[in-house]
Amino acid sequence: AGLSASTPSSGTIPSGSYYARVLGLRITNPTGSEIRLTGATVRRTGILADSDVQGILVTDGSGILHGSLVTFGQSIAYPGFANDPIIIAPNSTVDVTFNVNIRSTATTGTIGMSINSASDLTFTDATGNAITVGGTFPIQSNLQNIVTGTGSIGAVKVSSRTIVGGNSTSRFLIDQGTLGVDVAKFRI
């Protein structure tokens, strides 16, 4: 395991942000067997209160959320997702991103994340047996500056549009299994 190129360089995160990327982790599986990342121990770095981070979310390289939102306590969070592990296929590489939600009342500070050792990552094989991985540790993100988000994040208005698809019985009912039919349209 090591730092991913998807880790953002130092920048800013407006207060009130959701899914702000902080740390990217690259996991390479050089074996001929599937491995699964089922959890992590992540430390918050920087100058920001734990309560200003409303949650840490873990996403895979496709942006799919794994596990539930967790929070920092004494600058440490334990995102776990044993029931929805990130699967690293044999002889492949996967990027994992640790994202944060920043409280709207946070107006200043810095945040980063680190994974200090291999034991901070929980891996299993396909049958659920614990395995250990190597890597270069600690894995440390760049610090992000927190700035007030008041007036800096735009609003998006979404309005629905009526569509007509239908079947032989109704203009608005679509038969189960029908492919290639618009079921919703939105105007932004």
mmCIF file with all atom_site columns, C-alpha atoms in Angstrom:
data_model
loop_
_atom_site.group_PDB
_atom_site.id
_atom_site.type_symbol
_atom_site.label_atom_id
_atom_site.label_alt_id
_atom_site.label_comp_id
_atom_site.label_asym_id
_atom_site.label_entity_id
_atom_site.label_seq_id
_atom_site.pdbx_PDB_ins_code
_atom_site.Cartn_x
_atom_site.Cartn_y
_atom_site.Cartn_z
_atom_site.occupancy
_atom_site.B_iso_or_equiv
_atom_site.pdbx_formal_charge
_atom_site.auth_seq_id
_atom_site.auth_comp_id
_atom_site.auth_asym_id
_atom_site.auth_atom_id
_atom_site.pdbx_PDB_model_num
ATOM 1   C CA . ALA A 1 1   ? 0.000   0.000   0.000   1.00 0.00 ? 1   ALA A CA 1
ATOM 2   C CA . GLY A 1 2   ? 1.172   3.524   -0.701  1.00 0.00 ? 2   GLY A CA 1
ATOM 3   C CA . LEU A 1 3   ? 0.110   7.069   -1.489  1.00 0.00 ? 3   LEU A CA 1
ATOM 4   C CA . SER A 1 4   ? -2.019  7.357   -4.628  1.00 0.00 ? 4   SER A CA 1
ATOM 5   C CA . ALA A 1 5   ? -1.432  9.979   -7.303  1.00 0.00 ? 5   ALA A CA 1
ATOM 6   C CA . SER A 1 6   ? -5.107  10.863  -6.776  1.00 0.00 ? 6   SER A CA 1
ATOM 7   C CA . THR A 1 7   ? -4.247  12.422  -3.398  1.00 0.00 ? 7   THR A CA 1
ATOM 8   C CA . PRO A 1 8   ? -4.995  16.115  -3.843  1.00 0.00 ? 8   PRO A CA 1
ATOM 9   C CA . SER A 1 9   ? -2.164  18.605  -3.606  1.00 0.00 ? 9   SER A CA 1
ATOM 10  C CA . SER A 1 10  ? -2.514  21.243  -0.898  1.00 0.00 ? 10  SER A CA 1
ATOM 11  C CA . GLY A 1 11  ? -5.540  23.386  -1.574  1.00 0.00 ? 11  GLY A CA 1
ATOM 12  C CA . THR A 1 12  ? -8.747  24.591  0.035   1.00 0.00 ? 12  THR A CA 1
ATOM 13  C CA . ILE A 1 13  ? -11.940 22.940  1.177   1.00 0.00 ? 13  ILE A CA 1
ATOM 14  C CA . PRO A 1 14  ? -14.919 25.245  1.763   1.00 0.00 ? 14  PRO A CA 1
ATOM 15  C CA . SER A 1 15  ? -16.920 24.717  4.935   1.00 0.00 ? 15  SER A CA 1
ATOM 16  C CA . GLY A 1 16  ? -20.134 22.839  4.252   1.00 0.00 ? 16  GLY A CA 1
ATOM 17  C CA . SER A 1 17  ? -18.386 20.601  1.701   1.00 0.00 ? 17  SER A CA 1
ATOM 18  C CA . TYR A 1 18  ? -19.328 16.961  1.275   1.00 0.00 ? 18  TYR A CA 1
ATOM 19  C CA . TYR A 1 19  ? -17.099 14.182  -0.076  1.00 0.00 ? 19  TYR A CA 1
ATOM 20  C CA . ALA A 1 20  ? -14.021 16.428  -0.130  1.00 0.00 ? 20  ALA A CA 1
ATOM 21  C CA . ARG A 1 21  ? -11.065 14.219  -1.132  1.00 0.00 ? 21  ARG A CA 1
ATOM 22  C CA . VAL A 1 22  ? -8.211  14.276  1.368   1.00 0.00 ? 22  VAL A CA 1
ATOM 23  C CA . LEU A 1 23  ? -6.207  11.032  1.120   1.00 0.00 ? 23  LEU A CA 1
ATOM 24  C CA . GLY A 1 24  ? -5.725  8.642   -1.780  1.00 0.00 ? 24  GLY A CA 1
ATOM 25  C CA . LEU A 1 25  ? -4.398  5.157   -1.090  1.00 0.00 ? 25  LEU A CA 1
ATOM 26  C CA . ARG A 1 26  ? -3.051  2.858   -3.813  1.00 0.00 ? 26  ARG A CA 1
ATOM 27  C CA . ILE A 1 27  ? -3.254  -0.853  -3.120  1.00 0.00 ? 27  ILE A CA 1
ATOM 28  C CA . THR A 1 28  ? -1.494  -3.327  -5.388  1.00 0.00 ? 28  THR A CA 1
ATOM 29  C CA . ASN A 1 29  ? -2.229  -7.030  -5.183  1.00 0.00 ? 29  ASN A CA 1
ATOM 30  C CA . PRO A 1 30  ? 0.714   -8.885  -6.751  1.00 0.00 ? 30  PRO A CA 1
ATOM 31  C CA . THR A 1 31  ? -0.672  -12.304 -5.812  1.00 0.00 ? 31  THR A CA 1
ATOM 32  C CA . GLY A 1 32  ? -2.759  -14.746 -7.785  1.00 0.00 ? 32  GLY A CA 1
ATOM 33  C CA . SER A 1 33  ? -5.599  -14.537 -5.242  1.00 0.00 ? 33  SER A CA 1
ATOM 34  C CA . GLU A 1 34  ? -8.218  -11.907 -4.464  1.00 0.00 ? 34  GLU A CA 1
ATOM 35  C CA . ILE A 1 35  ? -7.696  -9.756  -1.356  1.00 0.00 ? 35  ILE A CA 1
ATOM 36  C CA . ARG A 1 36  ? -10.222 -7.517  0.405   1.00 0.00 ? 36  ARG A CA 1
ATOM 37  C CA . LEU A 1 37  ? -9.767  -4.264  2.281   1.00 0.00 ? 37  LEU A CA 1
ATOM 38  C CA . THR A 1 38  ? -12.312 -4.383  5.117   1.00 0.00 ? 38  THR A CA 1
ATOM 39  C CA . GLY A 1 39  ? -11.318 -1.426  7.287   1.00 0.00 ? 39  GLY A CA 1
ATOM 40  C CA . ALA A 1 40  ? -8.739  1.162   8.248   1.00 0.00 ? 40  ALA A CA 1
ATOM 41  C CA . THR A 1 41  ? -7.472  3.283   11.110  1.00 0.00 ? 41  THR A CA 1
ATOM 42  C CA . VAL A 1 42  ? -7.096  6.871   9.902   1.00 0.00 ? 42  VAL A CA 1
ATOM 43  C CA . ARG A 1 43  ? -5.543  9.729   11.847  1.00 0.00 ? 43  ARG A CA 1
ATOM 44  C CA . ARG A 1 44  ? -6.519  13.351  11.368  1.00 0.00 ? 44  ARG A CA 1
ATOM 45  C CA . THR A 1 45  ? -3.620  15.767  10.990  1.00 0.00 ? 45  THR A CA 1
ATOM 46  C CA . GLY A 1 46  ? -3.699  19.544  10.880  1.00 0.00 ? 46  GLY A CA 1
ATOM 47  C CA . ILE A 1 47  ? -5.403  22.104  13.064  1.00 0.00 ? 47  ILE A CA 1
ATOM 48  C CA . LEU A 1 48  ? -9.134  21.426  13.055  1.00 0.00 ? 48  LEU A CA 1
ATOM 49  C CA . ALA A 1 49  ? -11.489 20.192  15.758  1.00 0.00 ? 49  ALA A CA 1
ATOM 50  C CA . ASP A 1 50  ? -12.769 16.635  15.395  1.00 0.00 ? 50  ASP A CA 1
ATOM 51  C CA . SER A 1 51  ? -16.300 18.058  15.630  1.00 0.00 ? 51  SER A CA 1
ATOM 52  C CA . ASP A 1 52  ? -15.693 20.192  12.500  1.00 0.00 ? 52  ASP A CA 1
ATOM 53  C CA . VAL A 1 53  ? -15.436 16.979  10.464  1.00 0.00 ? 53  VAL A CA 1
ATOM 54  C CA . GLN A 1 54  ? -18.971 15.651  10.190  1.00 0.00 ? 54  GLN A CA 1
ATOM 55  C CA . GLY A 1 55  ? -17.841 12.391  8.691   1.00 0.00 ? 55  GLY A CA 1
ATOM 56  C CA . ILE A 1 56  ? -15.240 10.326  6.897   1.00 0.00 ? 56  ILE A CA 1
ATOM 57  C CA . LEU A 1 57  ? -16.344 8.309   3.886   1.00 0.00 ? 57  LEU A CA 1
ATOM 58  C CA . VAL A 1 58  ? -14.334 5.714   1.988   1.00 0.00 ? 58  VAL A CA 1
ATOM 59  C CA . THR A 1 59  ? -14.784 5.297   -1.765  1.00 0.00 ? 59  THR A CA 1
ATOM 60  C CA . ASP A 1 60  ? -13.159 2.954   -4.254  1.00 0.00 ? 60  ASP A CA 1
ATOM 61  C CA . GLY A 1 61  ? -11.616 3.934   -7.589  1.00 0.00 ? 61  GLY A CA 1
ATOM 62  C CA . SER A 1 62  ? -15.073 4.032   -9.194  1.00 0.00 ? 62  SER A CA 1
ATOM 63  C CA . GLY A 1 63  ? -16.392 6.441   -6.557  1.00 0.00 ? 63  GLY A CA 1
ATOM 64  C CA . ILE A 1 64  ? -18.538 3.766   -4.879  1.00 0.00 ? 64  ILE A CA 1
ATOM 65  C CA . LEU A 1 65  ? -19.024 4.298   -1.135  1.00 0.00 ? 65  LEU A CA 1
ATOM 66  C CA . HIS A 1 66  ? -17.979 1.416   1.121   1.00 0.00 ? 66  HIS A CA 1
ATOM 67  C CA . GLY A 1 67  ? -19.254 1.240   4.693   1.00 0.00 ? 67  GLY A CA 1
ATOM 68  C CA . SER A 1 68  ? -20.976 4.003   6.586   1.00 0.00 ? 68  SER A CA 1
ATOM 69  C CA . LEU A 1 69  ? -20.027 7.498   7.588   1.00 0.00 ? 69  LEU A CA 1
ATOM 70  C CA . VAL A 1 70  ? -17.774 7.559   10.685  1.00 0.00 ? 70  VAL A CA 1
ATOM 71  C CA . THR A 1 71  ? -16.395 10.446  12.730  1.00 0.00 ? 71  THR A CA 1
ATOM 72  C CA . PHE A 1 72  ? -13.092 11.292  14.362  1.00 0.00 ? 72  PHE A CA 1
ATOM 73  C CA . GLY A 1 73  ? -12.629 10.820  18.103  1.00 0.00 ? 73  GLY A CA 1
ATOM 74  C CA . GLN A 1 74  ? -9.332  12.066  19.557  1.00 0.00 ? 74  GLN A CA 1
ATOM 75  C CA . SER A 1 75  ? -8.139  12.568  15.963  1.00 0.00 ? 75  SER A CA 1
ATOM 76  C CA . ILE A 1 76  ? -8.668  8.891   15.021  1.00 0.00 ? 76  ILE A CA 1
ATOM 77  C CA . ALA A 1 77  ? -11.412 7.275   12.930  1.00 0.00 ? 77  ALA A CA 1
ATOM 78  C CA . TYR A 1 78  ? -12.078 3.618   12.227  1.00 0.00 ? 78  TYR A CA 1
ATOM 79  C CA . PRO A 1 79  ? -13.983 3.249   8.961   1.00 0.00 ? 79  PRO A CA 1
ATOM 80  C CA . GLY A 1 80  ? -14.978 -0.387  8.605   1.00 0.00 ? 80  GLY A CA 1
ATOM 81  C CA . PHE A 1 81  ? -16.717 -2.098  5.723   1.00 0.00 ? 81  PHE A CA 1
ATOM 82  C CA . ALA A 1 82  ? -16.374 -5.850  6.260   1.00 0.00 ? 82  ALA A CA 1
ATOM 83  C CA . ASN A 1 83  ? -19.857 -6.365  4.812   1.00 0.00 ? 83  ASN A CA 1
ATOM 84  C CA . ASP A 1 84  ? -18.982 -4.329  1.716   1.00 0.00 ? 84  ASP A CA 1
ATOM 85  C CA . PRO A 1 85  ? -15.213 -4.771  1.254   1.00 0.00 ? 85  PRO A CA 1
ATOM 86  C CA . ILE A 1 86  ? -13.091 -3.163  -1.419  1.00 0.00 ? 86  ILE A CA 1
ATOM 87  C CA . ILE A 1 87  ? -11.983 -6.105  -3.541  1.00 0.00 ? 87  ILE A CA 1
ATOM 88  C CA . ILE A 1 88  ? -8.541  -6.087  -5.126  1.00 0.00 ? 88  ILE A CA 1
ATOM 89  C CA . ALA A 1 89  ? -8.450  -8.702  -7.873  1.00 0.00 ? 89  ALA A CA 1
ATOM 90  C CA . PRO A 1 90  ? -5.362  -10.857 -8.443  1.00 0.00 ? 90  PRO A CA 1
ATOM 91  C CA . ASN A 1 91  ? -2.456  -8.972  -10.049 1.00 0.00 ? 91  ASN A CA 1
ATOM 92  C CA . SER A 1 92  ? -4.254  -5.634  -10.041 1.00 0.00 ? 92  SER A CA 1
ATOM 93  C CA . THR A 1 93  ? -4.197  -2.198  -8.418  1.00 0.00 ? 93  THR A CA 1
ATOM 94  C CA . VAL A 1 94  ? -7.030  -0.245  -6.811  1.00 0.00 ? 94  VAL A CA 1
ATOM 95  C CA . ASP A 1 95  ? -7.173  3.353   -5.597  1.00 0.00 ? 95  ASP A CA 1
ATOM 96  C CA . VAL A 1 96  ? -9.101  4.060   -2.397  1.00 0.00 ? 96  VAL A CA 1
ATOM 97  C CA . THR A 1 97  ? -10.083 7.593   -1.370  1.00 0.00 ? 97  THR A CA 1
ATOM 98  C CA . PHE A 1 98  ? -10.752 8.916   2.110   1.00 0.00 ? 98  PHE A CA 1
ATOM 99  C CA . ASN A 1 99  ? -13.205 11.811  1.892   1.00 0.00 ? 99  ASN A CA 1
ATOM 100 C CA . VAL A 1 100 ? -14.534 14.221  4.518   1.00 0.00 ? 100 VAL A CA 1
ATOM 101 C CA . ASN A 1 101 ? -17.676 16.207  5.143   1.00 0.00 ? 101 ASN A CA 1
ATOM 102 C CA . ILE A 1 102 ? -16.812 19.582  6.710   1.00 0.00 ? 102 ILE A CA 1
ATOM 103 C CA . ARG A 1 103 ? -19.254 21.258  9.096   1.00 0.00 ? 103 ARG A CA 1
ATOM 104 C CA . SER A 1 104 ? -20.731 24.479  7.685   1.00 0.00 ? 104 SER A CA 1
ATOM 105 C CA . THR A 1 105 ? -19.650 26.408  10.794  1.00 0.00 ? 105 THR A CA 1
ATOM 106 C CA . ALA A 1 106 ? -15.944 25.584  10.325  1.00 0.00 ? 106 ALA A CA 1
ATOM 107 C CA . THR A 1 107 ? -14.340 28.723  8.922   1.00 0.00 ? 107 THR A CA 1
ATOM 108 C CA . THR A 1 108 ? -10.621 28.167  9.321   1.00 0.00 ? 108 THR A CA 1
ATOM 109 C CA . GLY A 1 109 ? -8.094  25.420  9.974   1.00 0.00 ? 109 GLY A CA 1
ATOM 110 C CA . THR A 1 110 ? -6.227  22.671  8.151   1.00 0.00 ? 110 THR A CA 1
ATOM 111 C CA . ILE A 1 111 ? -6.937  19.002  7.665   1.00 0.00 ? 111 ILE A CA 1
ATOM 112 C CA . GLY A 1 112 ? -4.957  16.057  6.439   1.00 0.00 ? 112 GLY A CA 1
ATOM 113 C CA . MET A 1 113 ? -5.026  12.310  7.055   1.00 0.00 ? 113 MET A CA 1
ATOM 114 C CA . SER A 1 114 ? -2.480  9.606   7.658   1.00 0.00 ? 114 SER A CA 1
ATOM 115 C CA . ILE A 1 115 ? -2.323  5.853   7.848   1.00 0.00 ? 115 ILE A CA 1
ATOM 116 C CA . ASN A 1 116 ? 0.659   5.200   10.084  1.00 0.00 ? 116 ASN A CA 1
ATOM 117 C CA . SER A 1 117 ? 1.406   1.503   9.628   1.00 0.00 ? 117 SER A CA 1
ATOM 118 C CA . ALA A 1 118 ? 0.425   -1.644  7.772   1.00 0.00 ? 118 ALA A CA 1
ATOM 119 C CA . SER A 1 119 ? -1.511  -2.736  10.864  1.00 0.00 ? 119 SER A CA 1
ATOM 120 C CA . ASP A 1 120 ? -3.826  0.285   10.307  1.00 0.00 ? 120 ASP A CA 1
ATOM 121 C CA . LEU A 1 121 ? -5.246  -1.482  7.235   1.00 0.00 ? 121 LEU A CA 1
ATOM 122 C CA . THR A 1 122 ? -7.443  -4.558  7.684   1.00 0.00 ? 122 THR A CA 1
ATOM 123 C CA . PHE A 1 123 ? -7.263  -7.097  4.870   1.00 0.00 ? 123 PHE A CA 1
ATOM 124 C CA . THR A 1 124 ? -8.726  -10.560 4.394   1.00 0.00 ? 124 THR A CA 1
ATOM 125 C CA . ASP A 1 125 ? -8.501  -13.188 1.710   1.00 0.00 ? 125 ASP A CA 1
ATOM 126 C CA . ALA A 1 126 ? -11.618 -14.260 -0.195  1.00 0.00 ? 126 ALA A CA 1
ATOM 127 C CA . THR A 1 127 ? -12.577 -16.686 2.595   1.00 0.00 ? 127 THR A CA 1
ATOM 128 C CA . GLY A 1 128 ? -12.313 -14.066 5.365   1.00 0.00 ? 128 GLY A CA 1
ATOM 129 C CA . ASN A 1 129 ? -8.940  -15.042 6.826   1.00 0.00 ? 129 ASN A CA 1
ATOM 130 C CA . ALA A 1 130 ? -6.861  -12.067 8.007   1.00 0.00 ? 130 ALA A CA 1
ATOM 131 C CA . ILE A 1 131 ? -3.792  -11.260 5.923   1.00 0.00 ? 131 ILE A CA 1
ATOM 132 C CA . THR A 1 132 ? -1.086  -8.628  6.198   1.00 0.00 ? 132 THR A CA 1
ATOM 133 C CA . VAL A 1 133 ? 0.219   -6.394  3.458   1.00 0.00 ? 133 VAL A CA 1
ATOM 134 C CA . GLY A 1 134 ? 3.369   -4.399  3.026   1.00 0.00 ? 134 GLY A CA 1
ATOM 135 C CA . GLY A 1 135 ? 3.963   -0.898  1.882   1.00 0.00 ? 135 GLY A CA 1
ATOM 136 C CA . THR A 1 136 ? 5.683   2.347   2.665   1.00 0.00 ? 136 THR A CA 1
ATOM 137 C CA . PHE A 1 137 ? 4.353   3.910   5.864   1.00 0.00 ? 137 PHE A CA 1
ATOM 138 C CA . PRO A 1 138 ? 3.268   6.333   7.096   1.00 0.00 ? 138 PRO A CA 1
ATOM 139 C CA . ILE A 1 139 ? 0.981   7.259   4.201   1.00 0.00 ? 139 ILE A CA 1
ATOM 140 C CA . GLN A 1 140 ? 0.354   10.972  4.645   1.00 0.00 ? 140 GLN A CA 1
ATOM 141 C CA . SER A 1 141 ? -1.894  13.339  2.706   1.00 0.00 ? 141 SER A CA 1
ATOM 142 C CA . ASN A 1 142 ? -1.164  16.978  2.018   1.00 0.00 ? 142 ASN A CA 1
ATOM 143 C CA . LEU A 1 143 ? -2.805  19.518  4.320   1.00 0.00 ? 143 LEU A CA 1
ATOM 144 C CA . GLN A 1 144 ? -5.942  21.195  3.015   1.00 0.00 ? 144 GLN A CA 1
ATOM 145 C CA . ASN A 1 145 ? -6.940  24.678  4.199   1.00 0.00 ? 145 ASN A CA 1
ATOM 146 C CA . ILE A 1 146 ? -10.498 25.082  5.439   1.00 0.00 ? 146 ILE A CA 1
ATOM 147 C CA . VAL A 1 147 ? -12.120 28.334  4.304   1.00 0.00 ? 147 VAL A CA 1
ATOM 148 C CA . THR A 1 148 ? -15.577 29.727  4.859   1.00 0.00 ? 148 THR A CA 1
ATOM 149 C CA . GLY A 1 149 ? -17.981 28.302  2.327   1.00 0.00 ? 149 GLY A CA 1
ATOM 150 C CA . THR A 1 150 ? -20.509 31.099  2.764   1.00 0.00 ? 150 THR A CA 1
ATOM 151 C CA . GLY A 1 151 ? -21.256 32.437  -0.683  1.00 0.00 ? 151 GLY A CA 1
ATOM 152 C CA . SER A 1 152 ? -18.597 30.296  -2.352  1.00 0.00 ? 152 SER A CA 1
ATOM 153 C CA . ILE A 1 153 ? -20.620 27.196  -3.095  1.00 0.00 ? 153 ILE A CA 1
ATOM 154 C CA . GLY A 1 154 ? -23.296 27.745  -5.684  1.00 0.00 ? 154 GLY A CA 1
ATOM 155 C CA . ALA A 1 155 ? -26.778 26.342  -5.484  1.00 0.00 ? 155 ALA A CA 1
ATOM 156 C CA . VAL A 1 156 ? -28.233 24.050  -8.089  1.00 0.00 ? 156 VAL A CA 1
ATOM 157 C CA . LYS A 1 157 ? -31.920 24.044  -8.867  1.00 0.00 ? 157 LYS A CA 1
ATOM 158 C CA . VAL A 1 158 ? -33.212 20.795  -10.298 1.00 0.00 ? 158 VAL A CA 1
ATOM 159 C CA . SER A 1 159 ? -36.676 20.549  -11.816 1.00 0.00 ? 159 SER A CA 1
ATOM 160 C CA . SER A 1 160 ? -38.272 17.411  -13.145 1.00 0.00 ? 160 SER A CA 1
ATOM 161 C CA . ARG A 1 161 ? -39.597 17.053  -16.673 1.00 0.00 ? 161 ARG A CA 1
ATOM 162 C CA . THR A 1 162 ? -42.565 14.957  -17.722 1.00 0.00 ? 162 THR A CA 1
ATOM 163 C CA . ILE A 1 163 ? -41.713 12.162  -20.107 1.00 0.00 ? 163 ILE A CA 1
ATOM 164 C CA . VAL A 1 164 ? -43.942 9.751   -21.915 1.00 0.00 ? 164 VAL A CA 1
ATOM 165 C CA . GLY A 1 165 ? -42.691 6.205   -22.345 1.00 0.00 ? 165 GLY A CA 1
ATOM 166 C CA . GLY A 1 166 ? -45.455 3.811   -21.734 1.00 0.00 ? 166 GLY A CA 1
ATOM 167 C CA . ASN A 1 167 ? -46.688 0.491   -22.919 1.00 0.00 ? 167 ASN A CA 1
ATOM 168 C CA . SER A 1 168 ? -49.825 -0.737  -24.654 1.00 0.00 ? 168 SER A CA 1
ATOM 169 C CA . THR A 1 169 ? -51.904 -0.199  -21.489 1.00 0.00 ? 169 THR A CA 1
ATOM 170 C CA . SER A 1 170 ? -50.696 3.206   -20.320 1.00 0.00 ? 170 SER A CA 1
ATOM 171 C CA . ARG A 1 171 ? -48.569 6.063   -21.587 1.00 0.00 ? 171 ARG A CA 1
ATOM 172 C CA . PHE A 1 172 ? -46.852 6.221   -18.155 1.00 0.00 ? 172 PHE A CA 1
ATOM 173 C CA . LEU A 1 173 ? -46.356 2.552   -17.177 1.00 0.00 ? 173 LEU A CA 1
ATOM 174 C CA . ILE A 1 174 ? -43.248 0.780   -18.380 1.00 0.00 ? 174 ILE A CA 1
ATOM 175 C CA . ASP A 1 175 ? -43.064 -3.002  -18.434 1.00 0.00 ? 175 ASP A CA 1
ATOM 176 C CA . GLN A 1 176 ? -40.445 -4.560  -16.168 1.00 0.00 ? 176 GLN A CA 1
ATOM 177 C CA . GLY A 1 177 ? -37.336 -5.552  -18.112 1.00 0.00 ? 177 GLY A CA 1
ATOM 178 C CA . THR A 1 178 ? -37.843 -2.981  -20.865 1.00 0.00 ? 178 THR A CA 1
ATOM 179 C CA . LEU A 1 179 ? -34.466 -1.601  -21.951 1.00 0.00 ? 179 LEU A CA 1
ATOM 180 C CA . GLY A 1 180 ? -33.477 1.747   -23.452 1.00 0.00 ? 180 GLY A CA 1
ATOM 181 C CA . VAL A 1 181 ? -36.375 3.758   -21.988 1.00 0.00 ? 181 VAL A CA 1
ATOM 182 C CA . ASP A 1 182 ? -35.979 7.144   -20.283 1.00 0.00 ? 182 ASP A CA 1
ATOM 183 C CA . VAL A 1 183 ? -37.542 6.929   -16.836 1.00 0.00 ? 183 VAL A CA 1
ATOM 184 C CA . ALA A 1 184 ? -36.664 10.435  -15.667 1.00 0.00 ? 184 ALA A CA 1
ATOM 185 C CA . LYS A 1 185 ? -35.386 13.709  -17.036 1.00 0.00 ? 185 LYS A CA 1
ATOM 186 C CA . PHE A 1 186 ? -34.144 16.706  -15.143 1.00 0.00 ? 186 PHE A CA 1
ATOM 187 C CA . ARG A 1 187 ? -33.410 20.299  -16.041 1.00 0.00 ? 187 ARG A CA 1
ATOM 188 C CA . ILE A 1 188 ? -30.516 21.913  -14.180 1.00 0.00 ? 188 ILE A CA 1
#
